[in-house]
mmCIF file of C-alpha atoms in Angstrom:
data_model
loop_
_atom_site.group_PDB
_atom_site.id
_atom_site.type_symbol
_atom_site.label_atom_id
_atom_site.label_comp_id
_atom_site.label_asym_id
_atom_site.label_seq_id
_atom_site.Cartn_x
_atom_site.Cartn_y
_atom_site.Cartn_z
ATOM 1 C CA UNK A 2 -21.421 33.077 14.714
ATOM 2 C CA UNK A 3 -19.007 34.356 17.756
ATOM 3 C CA UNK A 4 -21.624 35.518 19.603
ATOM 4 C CA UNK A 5 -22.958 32.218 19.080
ATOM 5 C CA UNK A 6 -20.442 30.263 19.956
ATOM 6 C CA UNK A 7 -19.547 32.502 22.880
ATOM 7 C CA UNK A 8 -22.995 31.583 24.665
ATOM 8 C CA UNK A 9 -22.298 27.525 23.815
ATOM 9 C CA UNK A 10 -18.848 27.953 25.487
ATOM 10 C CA UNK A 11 -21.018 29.103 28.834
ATOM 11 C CA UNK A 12 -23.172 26.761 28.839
ATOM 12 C CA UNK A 13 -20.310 23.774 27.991
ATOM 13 C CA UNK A 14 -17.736 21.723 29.843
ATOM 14 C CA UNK A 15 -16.218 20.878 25.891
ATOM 15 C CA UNK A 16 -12.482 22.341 25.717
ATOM 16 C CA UNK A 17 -12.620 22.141 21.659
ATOM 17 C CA UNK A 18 -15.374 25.161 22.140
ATOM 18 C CA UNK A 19 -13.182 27.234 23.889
ATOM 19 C CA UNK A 20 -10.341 26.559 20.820
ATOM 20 C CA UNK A 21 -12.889 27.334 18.331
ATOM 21 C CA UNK A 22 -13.801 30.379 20.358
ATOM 22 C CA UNK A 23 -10.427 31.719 20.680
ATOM 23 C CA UNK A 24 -9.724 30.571 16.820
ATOM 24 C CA UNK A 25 -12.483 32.952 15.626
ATOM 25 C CA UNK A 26 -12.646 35.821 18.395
ATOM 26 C CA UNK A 27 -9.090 35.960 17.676
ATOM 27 C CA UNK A 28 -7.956 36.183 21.677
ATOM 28 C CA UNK A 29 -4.706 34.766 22.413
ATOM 29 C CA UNK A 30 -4.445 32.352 24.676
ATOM 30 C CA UNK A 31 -4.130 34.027 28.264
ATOM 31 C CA UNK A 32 -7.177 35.792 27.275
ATOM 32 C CA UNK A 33 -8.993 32.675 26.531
ATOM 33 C CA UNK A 34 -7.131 31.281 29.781
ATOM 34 C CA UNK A 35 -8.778 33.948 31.613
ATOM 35 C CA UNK A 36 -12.292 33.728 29.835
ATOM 36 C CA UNK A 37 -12.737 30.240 30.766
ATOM 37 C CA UNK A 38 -11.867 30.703 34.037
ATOM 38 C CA UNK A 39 -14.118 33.471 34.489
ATOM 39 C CA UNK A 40 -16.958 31.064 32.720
ATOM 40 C CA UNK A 41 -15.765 28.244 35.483
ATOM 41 C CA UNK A 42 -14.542 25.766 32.720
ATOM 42 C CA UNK A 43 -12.467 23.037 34.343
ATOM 43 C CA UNK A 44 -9.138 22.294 33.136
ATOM 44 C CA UNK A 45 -8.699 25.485 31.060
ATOM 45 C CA UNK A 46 -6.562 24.903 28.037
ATOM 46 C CA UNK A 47 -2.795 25.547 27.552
ATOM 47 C CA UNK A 48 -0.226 26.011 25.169
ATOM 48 C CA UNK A 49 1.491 22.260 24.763
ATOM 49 C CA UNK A 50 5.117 23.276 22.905
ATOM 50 C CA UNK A 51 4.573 27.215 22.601
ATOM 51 C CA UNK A 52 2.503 30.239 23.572
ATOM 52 C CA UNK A 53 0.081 31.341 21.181
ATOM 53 C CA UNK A 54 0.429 34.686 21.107
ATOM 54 C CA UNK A 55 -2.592 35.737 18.480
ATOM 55 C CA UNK A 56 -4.605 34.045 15.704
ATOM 56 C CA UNK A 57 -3.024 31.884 12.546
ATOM 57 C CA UNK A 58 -1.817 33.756 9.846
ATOM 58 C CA UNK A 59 -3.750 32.789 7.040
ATOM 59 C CA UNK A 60 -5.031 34.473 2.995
ATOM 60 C CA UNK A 61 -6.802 37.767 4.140
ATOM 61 C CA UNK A 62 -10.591 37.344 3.811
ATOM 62 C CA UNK A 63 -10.369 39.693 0.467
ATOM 63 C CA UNK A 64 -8.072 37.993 -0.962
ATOM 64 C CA UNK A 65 -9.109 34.595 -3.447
ATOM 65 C CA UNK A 66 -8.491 31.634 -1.484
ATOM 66 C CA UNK A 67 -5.090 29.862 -2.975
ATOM 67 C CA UNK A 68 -5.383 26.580 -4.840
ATOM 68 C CA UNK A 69 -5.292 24.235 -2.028
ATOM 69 C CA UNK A 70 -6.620 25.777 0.739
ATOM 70 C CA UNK A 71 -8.820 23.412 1.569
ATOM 71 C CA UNK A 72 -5.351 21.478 2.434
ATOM 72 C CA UNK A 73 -3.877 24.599 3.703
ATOM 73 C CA UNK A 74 -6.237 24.592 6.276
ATOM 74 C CA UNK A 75 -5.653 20.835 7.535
ATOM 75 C CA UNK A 76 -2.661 22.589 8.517
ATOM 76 C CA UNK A 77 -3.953 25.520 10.224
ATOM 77 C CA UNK A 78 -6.443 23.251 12.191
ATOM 78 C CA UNK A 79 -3.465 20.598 13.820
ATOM 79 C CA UNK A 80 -1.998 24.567 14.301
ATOM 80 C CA UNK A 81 -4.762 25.119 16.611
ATOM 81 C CA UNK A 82 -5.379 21.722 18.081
ATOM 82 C CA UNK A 83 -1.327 21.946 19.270
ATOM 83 C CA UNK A 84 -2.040 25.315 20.534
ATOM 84 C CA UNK A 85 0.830 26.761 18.609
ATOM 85 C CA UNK A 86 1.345 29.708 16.367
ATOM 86 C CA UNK A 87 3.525 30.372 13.041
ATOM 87 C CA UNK A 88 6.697 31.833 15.945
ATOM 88 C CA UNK A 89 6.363 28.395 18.049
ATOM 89 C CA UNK A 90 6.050 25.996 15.391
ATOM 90 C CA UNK A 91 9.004 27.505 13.662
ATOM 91 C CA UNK A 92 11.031 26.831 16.650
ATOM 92 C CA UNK A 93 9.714 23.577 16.999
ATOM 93 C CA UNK A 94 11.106 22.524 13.660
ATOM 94 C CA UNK A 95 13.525 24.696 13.136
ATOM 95 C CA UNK A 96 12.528 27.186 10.242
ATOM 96 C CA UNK A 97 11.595 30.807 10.185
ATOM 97 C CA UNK A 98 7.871 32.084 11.472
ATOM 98 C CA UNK A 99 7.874 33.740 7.589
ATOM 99 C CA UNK A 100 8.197 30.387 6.066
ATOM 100 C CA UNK A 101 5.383 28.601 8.324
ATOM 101 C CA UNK A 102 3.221 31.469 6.987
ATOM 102 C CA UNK A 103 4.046 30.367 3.725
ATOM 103 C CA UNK A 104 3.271 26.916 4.368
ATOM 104 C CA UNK A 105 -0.176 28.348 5.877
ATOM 105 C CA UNK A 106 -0.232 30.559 2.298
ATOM 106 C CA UNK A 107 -0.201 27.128 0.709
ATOM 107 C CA UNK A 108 3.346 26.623 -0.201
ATOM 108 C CA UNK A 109 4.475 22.697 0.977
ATOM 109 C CA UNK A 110 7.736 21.950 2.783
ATOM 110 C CA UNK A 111 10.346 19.705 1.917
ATOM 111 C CA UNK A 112 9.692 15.922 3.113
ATOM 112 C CA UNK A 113 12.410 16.340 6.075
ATOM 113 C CA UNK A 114 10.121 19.107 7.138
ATOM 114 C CA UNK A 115 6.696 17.290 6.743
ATOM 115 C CA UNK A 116 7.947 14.550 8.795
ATOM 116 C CA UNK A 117 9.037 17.087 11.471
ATOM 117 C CA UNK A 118 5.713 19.187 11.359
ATOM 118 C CA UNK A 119 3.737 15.588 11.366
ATOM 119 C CA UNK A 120 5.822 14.581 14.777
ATOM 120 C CA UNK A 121 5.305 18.012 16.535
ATOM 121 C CA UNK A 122 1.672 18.689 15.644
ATOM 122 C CA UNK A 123 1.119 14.923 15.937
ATOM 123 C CA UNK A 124 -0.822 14.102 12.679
ATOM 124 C CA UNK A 125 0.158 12.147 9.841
ATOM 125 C CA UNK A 126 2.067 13.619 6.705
ATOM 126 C CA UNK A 127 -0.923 12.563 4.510
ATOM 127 C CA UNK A 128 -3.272 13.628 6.700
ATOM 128 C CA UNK A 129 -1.206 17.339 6.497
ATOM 129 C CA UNK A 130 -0.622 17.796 3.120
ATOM 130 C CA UNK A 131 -2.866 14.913 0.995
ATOM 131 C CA UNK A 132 -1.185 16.465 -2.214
ATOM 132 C CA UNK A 133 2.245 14.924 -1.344
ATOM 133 C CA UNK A 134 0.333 11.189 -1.690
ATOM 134 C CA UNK A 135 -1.273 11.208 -5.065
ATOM 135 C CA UNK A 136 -1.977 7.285 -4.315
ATOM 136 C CA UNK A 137 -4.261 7.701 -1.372
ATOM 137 C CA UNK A 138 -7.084 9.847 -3.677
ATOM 138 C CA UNK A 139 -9.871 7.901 -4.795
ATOM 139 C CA UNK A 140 -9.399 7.338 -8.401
ATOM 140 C CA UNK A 141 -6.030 8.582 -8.638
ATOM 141 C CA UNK A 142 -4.049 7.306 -11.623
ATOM 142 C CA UNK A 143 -0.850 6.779 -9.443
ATOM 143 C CA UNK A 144 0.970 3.116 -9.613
ATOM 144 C CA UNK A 145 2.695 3.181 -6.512
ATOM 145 C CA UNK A 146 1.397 -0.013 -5.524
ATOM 146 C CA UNK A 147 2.594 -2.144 -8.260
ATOM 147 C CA UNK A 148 5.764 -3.276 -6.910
ATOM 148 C CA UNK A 149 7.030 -5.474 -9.790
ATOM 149 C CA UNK A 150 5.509 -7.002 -12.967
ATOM 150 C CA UNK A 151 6.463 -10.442 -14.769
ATOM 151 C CA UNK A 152 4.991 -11.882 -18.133
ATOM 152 C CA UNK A 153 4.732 -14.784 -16.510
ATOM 153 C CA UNK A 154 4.082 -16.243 -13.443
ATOM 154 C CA UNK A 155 6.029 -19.067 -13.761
ATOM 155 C CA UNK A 156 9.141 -15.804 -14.005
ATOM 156 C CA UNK A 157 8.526 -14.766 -10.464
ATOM 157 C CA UNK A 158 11.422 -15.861 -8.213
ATOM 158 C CA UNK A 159 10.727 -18.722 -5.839
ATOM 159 C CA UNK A 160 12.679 -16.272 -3.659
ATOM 160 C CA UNK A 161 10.051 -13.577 -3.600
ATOM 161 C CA UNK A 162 7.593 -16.740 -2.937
ATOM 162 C CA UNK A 163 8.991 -18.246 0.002
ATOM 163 C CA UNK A 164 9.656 -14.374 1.531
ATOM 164 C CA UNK A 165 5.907 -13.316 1.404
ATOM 165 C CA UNK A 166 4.537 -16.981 2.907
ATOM 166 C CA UNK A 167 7.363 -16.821 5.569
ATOM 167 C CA UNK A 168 6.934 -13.429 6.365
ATOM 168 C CA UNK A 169 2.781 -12.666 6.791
ATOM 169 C CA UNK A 170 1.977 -13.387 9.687
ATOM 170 C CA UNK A 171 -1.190 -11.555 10.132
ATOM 171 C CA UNK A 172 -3.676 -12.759 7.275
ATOM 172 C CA UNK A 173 -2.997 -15.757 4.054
ATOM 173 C CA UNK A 174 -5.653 -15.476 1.777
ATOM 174 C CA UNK A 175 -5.809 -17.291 -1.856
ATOM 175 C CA UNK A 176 -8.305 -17.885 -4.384
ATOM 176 C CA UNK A 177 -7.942 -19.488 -7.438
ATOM 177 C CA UNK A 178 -8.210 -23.267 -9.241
ATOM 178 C CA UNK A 179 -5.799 -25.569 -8.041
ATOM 179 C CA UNK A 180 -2.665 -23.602 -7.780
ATOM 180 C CA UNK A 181 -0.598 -26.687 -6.217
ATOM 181 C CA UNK A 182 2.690 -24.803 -6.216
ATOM 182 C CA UNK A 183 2.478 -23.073 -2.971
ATOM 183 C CA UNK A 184 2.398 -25.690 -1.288
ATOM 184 C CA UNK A 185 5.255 -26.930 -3.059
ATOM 185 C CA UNK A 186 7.462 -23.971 -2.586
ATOM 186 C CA UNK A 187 9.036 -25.790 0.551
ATOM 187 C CA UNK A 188 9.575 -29.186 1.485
ATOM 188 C CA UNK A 189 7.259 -28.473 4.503
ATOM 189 C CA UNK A 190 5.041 -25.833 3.589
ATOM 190 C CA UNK A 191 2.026 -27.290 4.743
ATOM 191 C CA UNK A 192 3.653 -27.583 8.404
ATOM 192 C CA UNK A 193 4.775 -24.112 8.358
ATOM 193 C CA UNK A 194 1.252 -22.645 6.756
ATOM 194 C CA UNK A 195 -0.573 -25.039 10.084
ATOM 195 C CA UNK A 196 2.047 -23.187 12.394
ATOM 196 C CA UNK A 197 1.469 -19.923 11.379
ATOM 197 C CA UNK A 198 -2.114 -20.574 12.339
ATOM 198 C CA UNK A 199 -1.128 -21.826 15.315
ATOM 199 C CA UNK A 200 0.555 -18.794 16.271
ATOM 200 C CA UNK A 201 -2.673 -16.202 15.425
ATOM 201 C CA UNK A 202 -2.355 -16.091 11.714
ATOM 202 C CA UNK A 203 -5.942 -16.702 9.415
ATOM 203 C CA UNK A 204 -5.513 -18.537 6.664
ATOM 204 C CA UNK A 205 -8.115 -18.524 3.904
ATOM 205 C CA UNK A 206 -7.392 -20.612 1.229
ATOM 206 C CA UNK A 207 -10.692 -20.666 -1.801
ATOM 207 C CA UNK A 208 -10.211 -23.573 -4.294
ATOM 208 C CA UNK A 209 -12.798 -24.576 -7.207
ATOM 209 C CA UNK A 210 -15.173 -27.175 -6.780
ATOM 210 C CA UNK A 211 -13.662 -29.695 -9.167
ATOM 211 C CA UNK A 212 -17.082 -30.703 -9.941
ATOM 212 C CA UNK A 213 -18.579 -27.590 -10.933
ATOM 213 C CA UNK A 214 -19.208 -26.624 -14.536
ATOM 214 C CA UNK A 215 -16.530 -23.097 -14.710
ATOM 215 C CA UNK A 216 -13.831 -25.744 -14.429
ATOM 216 C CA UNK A 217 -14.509 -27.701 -17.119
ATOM 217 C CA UNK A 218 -14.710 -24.580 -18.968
ATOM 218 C CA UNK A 219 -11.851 -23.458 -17.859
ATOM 219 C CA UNK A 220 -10.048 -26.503 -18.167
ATOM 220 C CA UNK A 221 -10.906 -26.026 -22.062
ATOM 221 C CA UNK A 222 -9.518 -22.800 -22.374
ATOM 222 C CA UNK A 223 -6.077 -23.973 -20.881
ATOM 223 C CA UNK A 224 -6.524 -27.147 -23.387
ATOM 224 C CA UNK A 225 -5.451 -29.585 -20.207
ATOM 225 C CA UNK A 226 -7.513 -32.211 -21.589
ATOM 226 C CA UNK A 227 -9.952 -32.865 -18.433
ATOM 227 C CA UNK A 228 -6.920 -32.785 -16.065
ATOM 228 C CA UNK A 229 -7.616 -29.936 -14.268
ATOM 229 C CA UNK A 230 -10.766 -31.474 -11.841
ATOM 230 C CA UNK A 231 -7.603 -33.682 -10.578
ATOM 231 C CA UNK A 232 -5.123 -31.207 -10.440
ATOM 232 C CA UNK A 233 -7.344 -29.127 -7.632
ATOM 233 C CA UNK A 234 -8.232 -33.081 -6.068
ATOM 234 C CA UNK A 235 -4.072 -33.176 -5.602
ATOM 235 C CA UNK A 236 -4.206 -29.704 -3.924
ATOM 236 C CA UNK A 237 -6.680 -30.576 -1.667
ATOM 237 C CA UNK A 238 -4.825 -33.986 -0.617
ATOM 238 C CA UNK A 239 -1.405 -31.660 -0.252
ATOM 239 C CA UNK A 240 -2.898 -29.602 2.332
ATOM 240 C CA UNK A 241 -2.869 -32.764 5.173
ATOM 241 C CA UNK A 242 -3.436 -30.787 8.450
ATOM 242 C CA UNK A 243 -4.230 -27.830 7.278
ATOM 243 C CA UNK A 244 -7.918 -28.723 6.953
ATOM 244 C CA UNK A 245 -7.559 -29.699 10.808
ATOM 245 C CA UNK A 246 -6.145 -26.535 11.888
ATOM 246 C CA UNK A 247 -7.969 -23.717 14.109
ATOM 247 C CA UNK A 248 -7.381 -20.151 12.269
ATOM 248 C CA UNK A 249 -6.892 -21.986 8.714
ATOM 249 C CA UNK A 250 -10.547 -22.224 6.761
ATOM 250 C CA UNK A 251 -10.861 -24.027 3.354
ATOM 251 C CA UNK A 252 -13.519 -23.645 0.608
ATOM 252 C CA UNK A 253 -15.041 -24.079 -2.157
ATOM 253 C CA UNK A 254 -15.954 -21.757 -4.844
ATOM 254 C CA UNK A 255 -18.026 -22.228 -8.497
ATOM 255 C CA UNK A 256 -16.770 -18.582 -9.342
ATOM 256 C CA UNK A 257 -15.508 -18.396 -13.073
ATOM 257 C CA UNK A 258 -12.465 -16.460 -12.004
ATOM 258 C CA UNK A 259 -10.498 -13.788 -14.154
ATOM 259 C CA UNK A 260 -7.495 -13.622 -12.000
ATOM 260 C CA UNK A 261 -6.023 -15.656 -9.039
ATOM 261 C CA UNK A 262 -4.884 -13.420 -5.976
ATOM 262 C CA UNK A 263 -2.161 -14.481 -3.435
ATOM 263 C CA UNK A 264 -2.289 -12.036 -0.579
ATOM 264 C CA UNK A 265 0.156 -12.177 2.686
ATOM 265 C CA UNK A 266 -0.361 -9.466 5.131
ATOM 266 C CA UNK A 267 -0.339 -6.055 3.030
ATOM 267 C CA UNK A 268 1.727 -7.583 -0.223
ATOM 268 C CA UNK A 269 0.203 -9.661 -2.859
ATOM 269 C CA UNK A 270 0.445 -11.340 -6.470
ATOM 270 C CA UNK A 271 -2.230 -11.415 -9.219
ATOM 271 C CA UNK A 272 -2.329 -13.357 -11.828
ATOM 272 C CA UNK A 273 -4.693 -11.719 -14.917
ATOM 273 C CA UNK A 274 -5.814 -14.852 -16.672
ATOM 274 C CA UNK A 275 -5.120 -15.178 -20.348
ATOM 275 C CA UNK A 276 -7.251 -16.780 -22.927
ATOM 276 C CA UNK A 277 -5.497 -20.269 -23.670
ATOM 277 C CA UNK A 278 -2.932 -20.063 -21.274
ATOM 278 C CA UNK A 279 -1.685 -22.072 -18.498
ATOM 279 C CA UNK A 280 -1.512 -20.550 -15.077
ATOM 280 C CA UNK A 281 2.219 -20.519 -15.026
ATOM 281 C CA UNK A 282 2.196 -18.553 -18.127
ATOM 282 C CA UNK A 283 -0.147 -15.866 -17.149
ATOM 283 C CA UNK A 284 1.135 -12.469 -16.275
ATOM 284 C CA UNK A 285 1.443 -11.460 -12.850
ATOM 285 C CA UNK A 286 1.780 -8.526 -10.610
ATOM 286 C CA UNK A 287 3.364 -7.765 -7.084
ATOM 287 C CA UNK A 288 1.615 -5.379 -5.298
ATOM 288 C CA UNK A 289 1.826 -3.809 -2.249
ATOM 289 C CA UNK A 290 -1.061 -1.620 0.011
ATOM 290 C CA UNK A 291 -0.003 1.673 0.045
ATOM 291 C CA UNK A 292 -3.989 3.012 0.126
ATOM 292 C CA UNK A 293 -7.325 2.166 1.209
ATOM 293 C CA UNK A 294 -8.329 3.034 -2.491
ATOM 294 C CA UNK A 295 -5.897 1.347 -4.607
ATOM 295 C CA UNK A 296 -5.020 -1.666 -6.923
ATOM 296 C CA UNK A 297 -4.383 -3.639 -4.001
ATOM 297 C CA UNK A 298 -7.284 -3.107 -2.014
ATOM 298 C CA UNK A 299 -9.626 -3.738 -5.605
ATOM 299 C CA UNK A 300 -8.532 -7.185 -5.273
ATOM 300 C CA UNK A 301 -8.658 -7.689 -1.877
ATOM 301 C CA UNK A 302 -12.139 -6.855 -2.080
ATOM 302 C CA UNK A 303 -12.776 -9.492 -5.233
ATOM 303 C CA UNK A 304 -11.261 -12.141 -2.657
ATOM 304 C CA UNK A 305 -13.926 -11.145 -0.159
ATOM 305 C CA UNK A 306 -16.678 -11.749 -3.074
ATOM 306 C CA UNK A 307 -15.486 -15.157 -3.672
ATOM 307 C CA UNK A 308 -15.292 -16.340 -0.108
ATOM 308 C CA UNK A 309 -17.959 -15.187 0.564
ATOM 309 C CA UNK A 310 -19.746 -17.491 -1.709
ATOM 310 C CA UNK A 311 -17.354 -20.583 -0.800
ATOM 311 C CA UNK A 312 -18.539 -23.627 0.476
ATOM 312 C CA UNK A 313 -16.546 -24.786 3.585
ATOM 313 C CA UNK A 314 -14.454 -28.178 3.041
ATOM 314 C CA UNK A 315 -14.565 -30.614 3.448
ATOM 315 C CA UNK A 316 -18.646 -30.426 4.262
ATOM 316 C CA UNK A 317 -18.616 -29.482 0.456
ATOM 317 C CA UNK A 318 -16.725 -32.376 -0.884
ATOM 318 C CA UNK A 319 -16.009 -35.845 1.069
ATOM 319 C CA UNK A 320 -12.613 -36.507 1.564
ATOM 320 C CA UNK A 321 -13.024 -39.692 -0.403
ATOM 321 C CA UNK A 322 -12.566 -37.428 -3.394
ATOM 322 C CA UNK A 323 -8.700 -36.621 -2.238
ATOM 323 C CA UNK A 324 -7.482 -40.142 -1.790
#
């Protein structure tokens, strides 16, 4: 495989050969200076924050790889990429060579010390050592992301409300029936939703075609008596400008929903619907992204699914209907 390697790095202008060259010839890094050189590679490589002075320290070929390794060797690869050994990324952070062989041994550092490592080798703590972040494995059990949870919506404080619609400013999106309350959480909140679109935020906002048959059905689970059609008719008349507004998109959906979602920017509330149950009295959750696999990202991706299949307003319903 060297030998291999050693006639692509004669042919090639590609700097990462020469790294994997020196990596497996085990040459330190004058040598390889010197090699490319001699092969007339331009910009030869060199040490960034320390000379490396001879390959990685790493499990001896007959010994059984450690549990881990795999992750062991994210570690020894950023090693190599930063051109540093165990001796200069010790003095980089500020530890003994013998304990960054442990680290390349499998052993993990103390968070101070990931965070330092991350900055000097210039990758990401997860990235480093995806053990310390349980949450970021697909189909990991962890529950970082659930920030809070209430028995009932209506126990959420209007505090926590107005915070998350004052503070997105990236991305609004809601789907659910009629849920008239957010834009009764302030005085102005239509004005200040049409602003925020104004100043680059999207707003999606997905409400139920009052017409369709899942909310009659649902309004007989709630037992509101055939209000519910008007209740989403008074939503729609609340929004005023909104439906005017560039960056701020209204629809339609005839999705029999199982759960409303609230998102702003990264944080977001669910509410799991309960059989016979008002939507102030469902339970609700306050979640926060912390992974591309997560809670969070399960409903952001049901949201998607239901816009998707939205009909834009007011092409879907004349505004006759709101009046």
């Amino acid at each position: 495989m060297v030998g291999e390697l050693s006639a692509r790095v004669q042919d090639s202008q590609d700097e990462r050969l020469v790294e994997q060259y020196c990596h497996l010839s085990f040459l330190r890094w004058d040598q390889v200076r010197v090699r490319a050189e001699t092969m007339g590679l331009r910009d030869a490589p060199e040490p960034r924050l320390g000379r490396f002075d001879g390959h990685l320290k790493g499990p001896a070929r007959t010994e059984k790889a450690p549990y881990g390794s795999g992750m062991t060797q994210r570690l020894h690869s950023a090693m190599l990429r930063a051109r540093l050994d165990s001796a200069a990324l010790a003095e980089a952070v500020d530890v003994d060579a013998k304990t960054v062989n442990r680290w390349l041994s499998g052993r993990v550092p103390h968070r101070r010390t990931r965070a330092a490592v991350a900055r000097v080798l210039n990758e990401s703590e997860d990235l480093l050592w995806p053990q310390t972040r349980p949450d970021l494995t697909p189909g990991a059990s962890a529950t970082a992301e659930v920030q809070s949870a209430y028995a009932h919506r209506a126990d959420i404080p209007n505090e926590l409300w107005t915070s998350l619609l004052l503070g997105a400013d990236e991305q609004i999106d809601i789907a659910g029936y009629a849920y008239p309350f957010v834009l009764e959480l302030l005085p102005n909140a239509a004005d200040i939703l049409a602003s925020k679109c104004r100043d680059g935020t999207r707003i999606r906002m997905a409400f139920a075609d009052p017409d369709c048959p899942h909310v009659a059905e649902r309004d007989a689970l709630e037992q509101m008596s055939g209000t519910l059609p008007g209740r989403i008719r008074n939503a729609l008349n609340m929004l005023g400008e909104l439906t005017d507004t560039p960056g701020c998109d209204i629809g339609l959906h005839t999705t029999h929903l199982y759960n409303s979602v609230f998102r702003f920017d990264d944080q977001m509330i669910v509410t799991p619907y309960l059989i016979r149950a008002r939507g102030y009295q469902h339970p609700a959750l306050h979640l926060r992204k912390l992974s591309p696999h997560g809670i969070f990202t399960s409903f952001a991706e049901q949201f998607e699914q239901i816009w998707g299949s939205a009909t834009h307003y007011p092409e879907g319903l004349s505004r006759e209907l709101t009046a």
